């Protein structure tokens, strides 16, 4: 279904639709199907000069097929100027070349004077240092990004950076300060993706504290805030991570007691959440296998069925 959908989106040059569907088919498509789609998306990205879309294609080629298209991407990125170089640095980081990414960013700090662009460079550098688990350096750079966005009077980007800074504070080991920063930002943040990011940051802190009840609640808030946006998948994945952790720790009651509220909030995913609830009940010895199989048959989305099988450790 999604294969045909993305082909139609490519034919109609609907870039946003292509970007939305492409990550979803990665796990479900066969190698042959994925390669065909990547070739089509690559052609579309070049035709429309969409460097961001092309970066994703190059990454998937390398990640799933070991096909190196970095040199070709480097040439196009350098021709695209500042935005292209940002995408090049991001690609280097994605492919596991952090020093190359930092080199691109450092060169840009010497060339760029515009505060908003400089803020984006510092933000990107902070993400690389985070991946390297150099949290203090990441915090230092994120503070610089916040200051540059403040100079540029870009309140949205400044808020984004402040949320990230609060999360980095948690990663650096100060949970109390991280919660304080996030709580201060919460009332200042308009509903939508940014508020969802705050709730997901809270979720990770609570999960780290093994406060799973609070973590699940934060997932619910994040999903509600992100509903209708691309960030919904990120929030949904956050919930799946918490459920999986609870499965590993045999905390089944926590799962089946909380799934009804997700069914109520997201009726379009009702069968899926009922499936999660029944898997937890089955693992806790409360119901039989047939009751689980019955609900899984009602789930039509193959990706969601795969998730249910994953959560049930393919026992069903």
CSV table of C-alpha atoms in Angstrom, one decimal:
chain,number,residue,atom,x,y,z
A,1,UNK,CA,0.0,0.0,0.0
A,2,UNK,CA,2.7,2.5,1.0
A,3,UNK,CA,4.9,1.4,-1.9
A,4,UNK,CA,2.1,2.5,-4.4
A,5,UNK,CA,1.4,5.6,-2.3
A,6,UNK,CA,5.0,6.8,-2.5
A,7,UNK,CA,5.2,6.1,-6.2
A,8,UNK,CA,2.2,8.3,-6.8
A,9,UNK,CA,3.8,11.0,-4.6
A,10,UNK,CA,7.0,10.8,-6.6
A,11,UNK,CA,5.1,11.0,-9.9
A,12,UNK,CA,3.2,14.1,-8.8
A,13,UNK,CA,6.5,15.6,-7.3
A,14,UNK,CA,4.8,15.9,-3.9
A,15,UNK,CA,8.1,16.3,-1.9
A,16,UNK,CA,6.4,16.5,1.5
A,17,UNK,CA,4.5,13.3,0.9
A,18,UNK,CA,7.6,11.5,-0.2
A,19,UNK,CA,9.5,12.7,2.9
A,20,UNK,CA,6.6,11.5,5.1
A,21,UNK,CA,6.3,8.0,3.5
A,22,UNK,CA,10.0,7.1,2.8
A,23,UNK,CA,11.0,6.3,6.4
A,24,UNK,CA,7.9,4.2,6.8
A,25,UNK,CA,8.7,1.8,4.0
A,26,UNK,CA,12.3,1.2,5.1
A,27,UNK,CA,11.5,-1.8,7.3
A,28,UNK,CA,8.6,-3.2,5.3
A,29,UNK,CA,9.9,-3.0,1.7
A,30,UNK,CA,12.0,-5.8,0.2
A,31,UNK,CA,15.5,-4.9,-0.9
A,32,UNK,CA,14.4,-4.9,-4.5
A,33,UNK,CA,11.4,-2.6,-3.7
A,34,UNK,CA,13.5,-0.2,-1.6
A,35,UNK,CA,16.2,0.1,-4.2
A,36,UNK,CA,13.6,0.9,-6.9
A,37,UNK,CA,12.1,3.6,-4.7
A,38,UNK,CA,15.5,5.1,-3.8
A,39,UNK,CA,16.3,5.4,-7.5
A,40,UNK,CA,13.0,7.2,-8.1
A,41,UNK,CA,13.4,9.5,-5.1
A,42,UNK,CA,17.0,10.2,-6.1
A,43,UNK,CA,15.9,11.3,-9.6
A,44,UNK,CA,13.2,13.5,-8.0
A,45,UNK,CA,15.6,15.1,-5.6
A,46,UNK,CA,18.0,16.0,-8.4
A,47,UNK,CA,15.2,17.2,-10.7
A,48,UNK,CA,13.8,19.5,-8.0
A,49,UNK,CA,17.2,20.5,-6.5
A,50,UNK,CA,16.0,19.3,-3.1
A,51,UNK,CA,19.3,18.8,-1.2
A,52,UNK,CA,17.6,17.6,2.0
A,53,UNK,CA,15.7,14.8,0.2
A,54,UNK,CA,18.8,13.8,-1.7
A,55,UNK,CA,20.8,13.6,1.6
A,56,UNK,CA,18.2,11.1,3.0
A,57,UNK,CA,18.6,9.0,-0.2
A,58,UNK,CA,22.4,9.0,0.0
A,59,UNK,CA,22.1,8.0,3.7
A,60,UNK,CA,19.8,5.1,2.9
A,61,UNK,CA,21.9,3.9,0.0
A,62,UNK,CA,24.9,3.7,2.4
A,63,UNK,CA,23.1,2.3,5.3
A,64,UNK,CA,21.1,-0.5,3.6
A,65,UNK,CA,23.1,-1.3,0.5
A,66,UNK,CA,26.7,-0.1,1.2
A,67,UNK,CA,26.5,2.1,-1.9
A,68,UNK,CA,28.7,5.2,-1.6
A,69,UNK,CA,27.2,8.3,-3.2
A,70,UNK,CA,28.9,10.8,-0.8
A,71,UNK,CA,31.3,12.2,-3.4
A,72,UNK,CA,28.4,13.1,-5.7
A,73,UNK,CA,26.5,14.6,-2.9
A,74,UNK,CA,29.5,16.7,-1.7
A,75,UNK,CA,29.7,18.3,-5.2
A,76,UNK,CA,26.0,19.2,-5.2
A,77,UNK,CA,26.1,20.4,-1.5
A,78,UNK,CA,29.0,22.7,-2.1
A,79,UNK,CA,27.2,24.3,-5.1
A,80,UNK,CA,24.1,24.8,-3.0
A,81,UNK,CA,25.9,27.2,-0.6
A,82,UNK,CA,25.2,27.5,3.1
A,83,UNK,CA,22.1,25.2,3.2
A,84,UNK,CA,24.0,22.6,1.2
A,85,UNK,CA,27.0,22.7,3.5
A,86,UNK,CA,24.6,22.2,6.5
A,87,UNK,CA,23.1,19.2,4.9
A,88,UNK,CA,26.6,17.9,4.1
A,89,UNK,CA,27.7,18.2,7.7
A,90,UNK,CA,24.5,16.4,8.8
A,91,UNK,CA,25.2,13.6,6.4
A,92,UNK,CA,28.7,13.1,7.6
A,93,UNK,CA,27.4,12.9,11.2
A,94,UNK,CA,24.7,10.4,10.1
A,95,UNK,CA,27.2,8.2,8.4
A,96,UNK,CA,29.6,8.1,11.4
A,97,UNK,CA,32.1,10.8,10.4
A,98,UNK,CA,31.8,13.3,13.2
A,99,UNK,CA,35.2,14.9,12.7
A,100,UNK,CA,34.3,15.6,9.0
A,101,UNK,CA,31.0,17.1,10.2
A,102,UNK,CA,32.7,19.3,12.7
A,103,UNK,CA,35.3,20.4,10.1
A,104,UNK,CA,32.5,21.7,7.9
A,105,UNK,CA,30.8,23.5,10.8
A,106,UNK,CA,34.1,25.1,11.9
A,107,UNK,CA,34.7,26.4,8.4
A,108,UNK,CA,31.2,27.9,8.4
A,109,UNK,CA,31.8,29.7,11.7
A,110,UNK,CA,34.7,31.5,10.0
A,111,UNK,CA,32.6,32.6,7.0
A,112,UNK,CA,29.2,33.3,8.4
A,113,UNK,CA,28.2,36.5,10.1
A,114,UNK,CA,24.5,36.4,10.0
A,115,UNK,CA,23.4,35.5,13.6
A,116,UNK,CA,20.5,33.2,12.5
A,117,UNK,CA,22.8,31.1,10.2
A,118,UNK,CA,25.5,31.1,12.9
A,119,UNK,CA,23.0,29.8,15.4
A,120,UNK,CA,22.1,26.9,13.0
A,121,UNK,CA,25.8,26.1,12.8
A,122,UNK,CA,26.3,26.1,16.5
A,123,UNK,CA,23.2,24.0,16.9
A,124,UNK,CA,24.5,21.4,14.4
A,125,UNK,CA,27.9,21.3,16.2
A,126,UNK,CA,26.1,20.6,19.5
A,127,UNK,CA,24.3,17.6,18.0
A,128,UNK,CA,27.6,16.1,16.9
A,129,UNK,CA,29.2,16.6,20.3
A,130,UNK,CA,26.1,15.0,21.9
A,131,UNK,CA,26.5,11.9,19.7
A,132,UNK,CA,30.1,11.8,20.9
A,133,UNK,CA,28.8,12.0,24.5
A,134,UNK,CA,30.7,15.2,25.0
A,135,UNK,CA,27.8,16.8,26.8
A,136,UNK,CA,29.5,19.8,28.4
A,137,UNK,CA,30.9,20.8,25.0
A,138,UNK,CA,27.4,20.3,23.5
A,139,UNK,CA,25.9,22.5,26.2
A,140,UNK,CA,28.5,25.2,25.6
A,141,UNK,CA,27.7,25.3,21.9
A,142,UNK,CA,23.9,25.2,22.4
A,143,UNK,CA,24.2,28.2,24.6
A,144,UNK,CA,26.0,30.0,21.8
A,145,UNK,CA,23.2,28.9,19.4
A,146,UNK,CA,20.5,30.4,21.8
A,147,UNK,CA,22.4,33.6,21.9
A,148,UNK,CA,22.7,33.9,18.1
A,149,UNK,CA,19.0,33.1,17.7
A,150,UNK,CA,18.2,35.8,20.3
A,151,UNK,CA,20.3,38.3,18.3
A,152,UNK,CA,18.4,37.3,15.1
A,153,UNK,CA,15.1,37.7,17.0
A,154,UNK,CA,14.0,34.2,15.8
A,155,UNK,CA,11.9,33.2,18.8
A,156,UNK,CA,11.0,29.8,17.4
A,157,UNK,CA,14.6,28.7,16.8
A,158,UNK,CA,15.6,30.1,20.1
A,159,UNK,CA,12.9,28.1,21.8
A,160,UNK,CA,13.9,24.9,20.0
A,161,UNK,CA,17.5,25.5,21.1
A,162,UNK,CA,16.4,26.1,24.7
A,163,UNK,CA,14.5,22.8,24.7
A,164,UNK,CA,17.5,21.0,23.4
A,165,UNK,CA,19.7,22.7,26.0
A,166,UNK,CA,17.4,21.5,28.8
A,167,UNK,CA,17.7,17.9,27.4
A,168,UNK,CA,21.5,18.2,27.2
A,169,UNK,CA,21.4,19.3,30.8
A,170,UNK,CA,19.8,15.9,31.6
A,171,UNK,CA,22.3,14.0,29.6
A,172,UNK,CA,25.1,15.8,31.4
A,173,UNK,CA,23.7,14.4,34.6
A,174,UNK,CA,21.7,17.2,36.2
A,175,UNK,CA,18.1,15.9,36.1
A,176,UNK,CA,16.8,18.4,38.7
A,177,UNK,CA,18.0,21.4,36.6
A,178,UNK,CA,16.8,19.8,33.4
A,179,UNK,CA,13.3,19.4,34.8
A,180,UNK,CA,13.4,23.0,36.0
A,181,UNK,CA,14.4,24.3,32.6
A,182,UNK,CA,11.7,22.2,30.8
A,183,UNK,CA,9.0,23.3,33.3
A,184,UNK,CA,9.9,26.9,32.7
A,185,UNK,CA,9.7,26.5,28.9
A,186,UNK,CA,6.4,24.5,29.0
A,187,UNK,CA,4.0,27.5,29.5
A,188,UNK,CA,6.0,29.6,27.0
A,189,UNK,CA,5.7,27.0,24.2
A,190,UNK,CA,2.8,27.1,21.9
A,191,UNK,CA,0.9,23.8,21.2
A,192,UNK,CA,2.4,21.6,18.6
A,193,UNK,CA,5.7,20.0,17.8
A,194,UNK,CA,7.9,22.0,20.2
A,195,UNK,CA,5.6,21.3,23.1
A,196,UNK,CA,5.7,17.6,22.1
A,197,UNK,CA,9.5,17.7,22.2
A,198,UNK,CA,9.3,19.0,25.8
A,199,UNK,CA,7.1,16.2,26.8
A,200,UNK,CA,9.4,13.6,25.2
A,201,UNK,CA,12.3,15.1,27.1
A,202,UNK,CA,10.4,14.7,30.3
A,203,UNK,CA,9.5,11.1,29.2
A,204,UNK,CA,13.2,10.2,28.9
A,205,UNK,CA,14.0,11.7,32.3
A,206,UNK,CA,11.2,9.8,34.0
A,207,UNK,CA,12.1,6.6,32.2
A,208,UNK,CA,15.7,7.0,33.4
A,209,UNK,CA,14.3,7.3,36.9
A,210,UNK,CA,12.2,4.2,36.3
A,211,UNK,CA,9.1,6.2,36.9
A,212,UNK,CA,7.2,4.5,34.1
A,213,UNK,CA,3.8,5.8,35.0
A,214,UNK,CA,5.0,9.3,34.5
A,215,UNK,CA,6.9,8.4,31.4
A,216,UNK,CA,3.8,6.9,29.8
A,217,UNK,CA,1.8,10.0,30.6
A,218,UNK,CA,4.4,12.2,29.0
A,219,UNK,CA,4.2,10.0,25.8
A,220,UNK,CA,0.5,10.6,25.7
A,221,UNK,CA,0.9,14.3,26.0
A,222,UNK,CA,3.7,14.3,23.3
A,223,UNK,CA,1.5,12.3,20.9
A,224,UNK,CA,-1.4,14.6,21.4
A,225,UNK,CA,0.7,17.7,20.8
A,226,UNK,CA,2.3,16.1,17.7
A,227,UNK,CA,-0.9,14.7,16.1
A,228,UNK,CA,-1.1,15.7,12.5
A,229,UNK,CA,2.6,16.5,12.2
A,230,UNK,CA,5.7,14.5,11.1
A,231,UNK,CA,6.8,14.5,14.7
A,232,UNK,CA,4.0,12.2,15.7
A,233,UNK,CA,6.1,9.2,14.5
A,234,UNK,CA,8.9,10.3,16.9
A,235,UNK,CA,6.4,10.6,19.8
A,236,UNK,CA,4.9,7.2,18.9
A,237,UNK,CA,8.3,5.6,18.8
A,238,UNK,CA,9.0,7.1,22.3
A,239,UNK,CA,5.9,5.2,23.6
A,240,UNK,CA,7.0,2.0,22.0
A,241,UNK,CA,10.4,2.3,23.6
A,242,UNK,CA,8.8,2.6,27.0
A,243,UNK,CA,6.4,-0.3,26.4
A,244,UNK,CA,9.3,-2.5,25.3
A,245,UNK,CA,11.3,-1.6,28.4
A,246,UNK,CA,8.2,-2.5,30.5
A,247,UNK,CA,7.9,-5.8,28.7
A,248,UNK,CA,11.6,-6.6,29.4
A,249,UNK,CA,11.0,-5.9,33.1
A,250,UNK,CA,7.8,-8.0,33.2
A,251,UNK,CA,5.9,-4.9,34.3
A,252,UNK,CA,2.8,-6.0,32.3
A,253,UNK,CA,0.2,-4.4,34.6
A,254,UNK,CA,1.6,-1.0,33.9
A,255,UNK,CA,1.0,-1.6,30.2
A,256,UNK,CA,-2.5,-3.1,30.2
A,257,UNK,CA,-3.7,-0.5,32.7
A,258,UNK,CA,-2.5,2.4,30.5
A,259,UNK,CA,-3.5,1.3,27.0
A,260,UNK,CA,-7.2,2.2,27.4
A,261,UNK,CA,-6.3,5.9,27.6
A,262,UNK,CA,-4.4,5.7,24.4
A,263,UNK,CA,-7.3,3.9,22.7
A,264,UNK,CA,-9.5,6.8,23.9
A,265,UNK,CA,-7.2,9.5,22.7
A,266,UNK,CA,-6.3,7.8,19.4
A,267,UNK,CA,-9.4,5.8,18.2
A,268,UNK,CA,-7.9,5.4,14.8
A,269,UNK,CA,-5.2,3.3,16.5
A,270,UNK,CA,-7.6,1.6,18.8
A,271,UNK,CA,-7.0,-2.0,17.5
A,272,UNK,CA,-3.3,-1.6,17.8
A,273,UNK,CA,-3.4,-0.3,21.4
A,274,UNK,CA,-5.9,-3.1,22.3
A,275,UNK,CA,-3.4,-5.5,20.8
A,276,UNK,CA,-0.7,-4.1,23.0
A,277,UNK,CA,-3.0,-4.4,26.0
A,278,UNK,CA,-3.8,-8.1,25.2
A,279,UNK,CA,-0.2,-9.0,24.7
A,280,UNK,CA,0.6,-7.7,28.2
A,281,UNK,CA,-2.4,-9.5,29.6
A,282,UNK,CA,-1.3,-12.7,27.9
A,283,UNK,CA,2.2,-12.4,29.2
A,284,UNK,CA,0.8,-11.9,32.7
A,285,UNK,CA,-1.2,-15.0,32.4
A,286,UNK,CA,-4.6,-13.2,32.4
A,287,UNK,CA,-5.9,-14.3,29.0
A,288,UNK,CA,-5.2,-16.9,26.3
A,289,UNK,CA,-3.3,-16.8,23.1
A,290,UNK,CA,-6.4,-16.9,21.0
A,291,UNK,CA,-7.7,-13.5,22.4
A,292,UNK,CA,-4.4,-11.9,21.3
A,293,UNK,CA,-4.5,-13.5,17.8
A,294,UNK,CA,-8.1,-12.3,17.4
A,295,UNK,CA,-7.2,-8.6,17.8
A,296,UNK,CA,-4.0,-8.7,15.8
A,297,UNK,CA,-6.1,-10.0,12.8
A,298,UNK,CA,-8.1,-6.7,13.0
A,299,UNK,CA,-4.9,-4.6,12.6
A,300,UNK,CA,-4.5,-3.8,8.8
A,301,UNK,CA,-1.3,-1.8,8.8
A,302,UNK,CA,1.6,-4.2,8.3
A,303,UNK,CA,4.0,-2.0,10.1
A,304,UNK,CA,1.7,-2.0,13.2
A,305,UNK,CA,1.3,-5.8,13.0
A,306,UNK,CA,5.2,-6.1,12.9
A,307,UNK,CA,5.4,-3.9,16.0
A,308,UNK,CA,2.9,-6.1,17.8
A,309,UNK,CA,4.9,-9.2,16.9
A,310,UNK,CA,8.0,-7.4,18.1
A,311,UNK,CA,6.4,-6.5,21.4
A,312,UNK,CA,5.2,-10.1,21.7
A,313,UNK,CA,8.7,-11.3,20.8
A,314,UNK,CA,7.2,-13.2,17.8
A,315,UNK,CA,5.5,-15.7,20.1
A,316,UNK,CA,2.1,-15.1,18.6
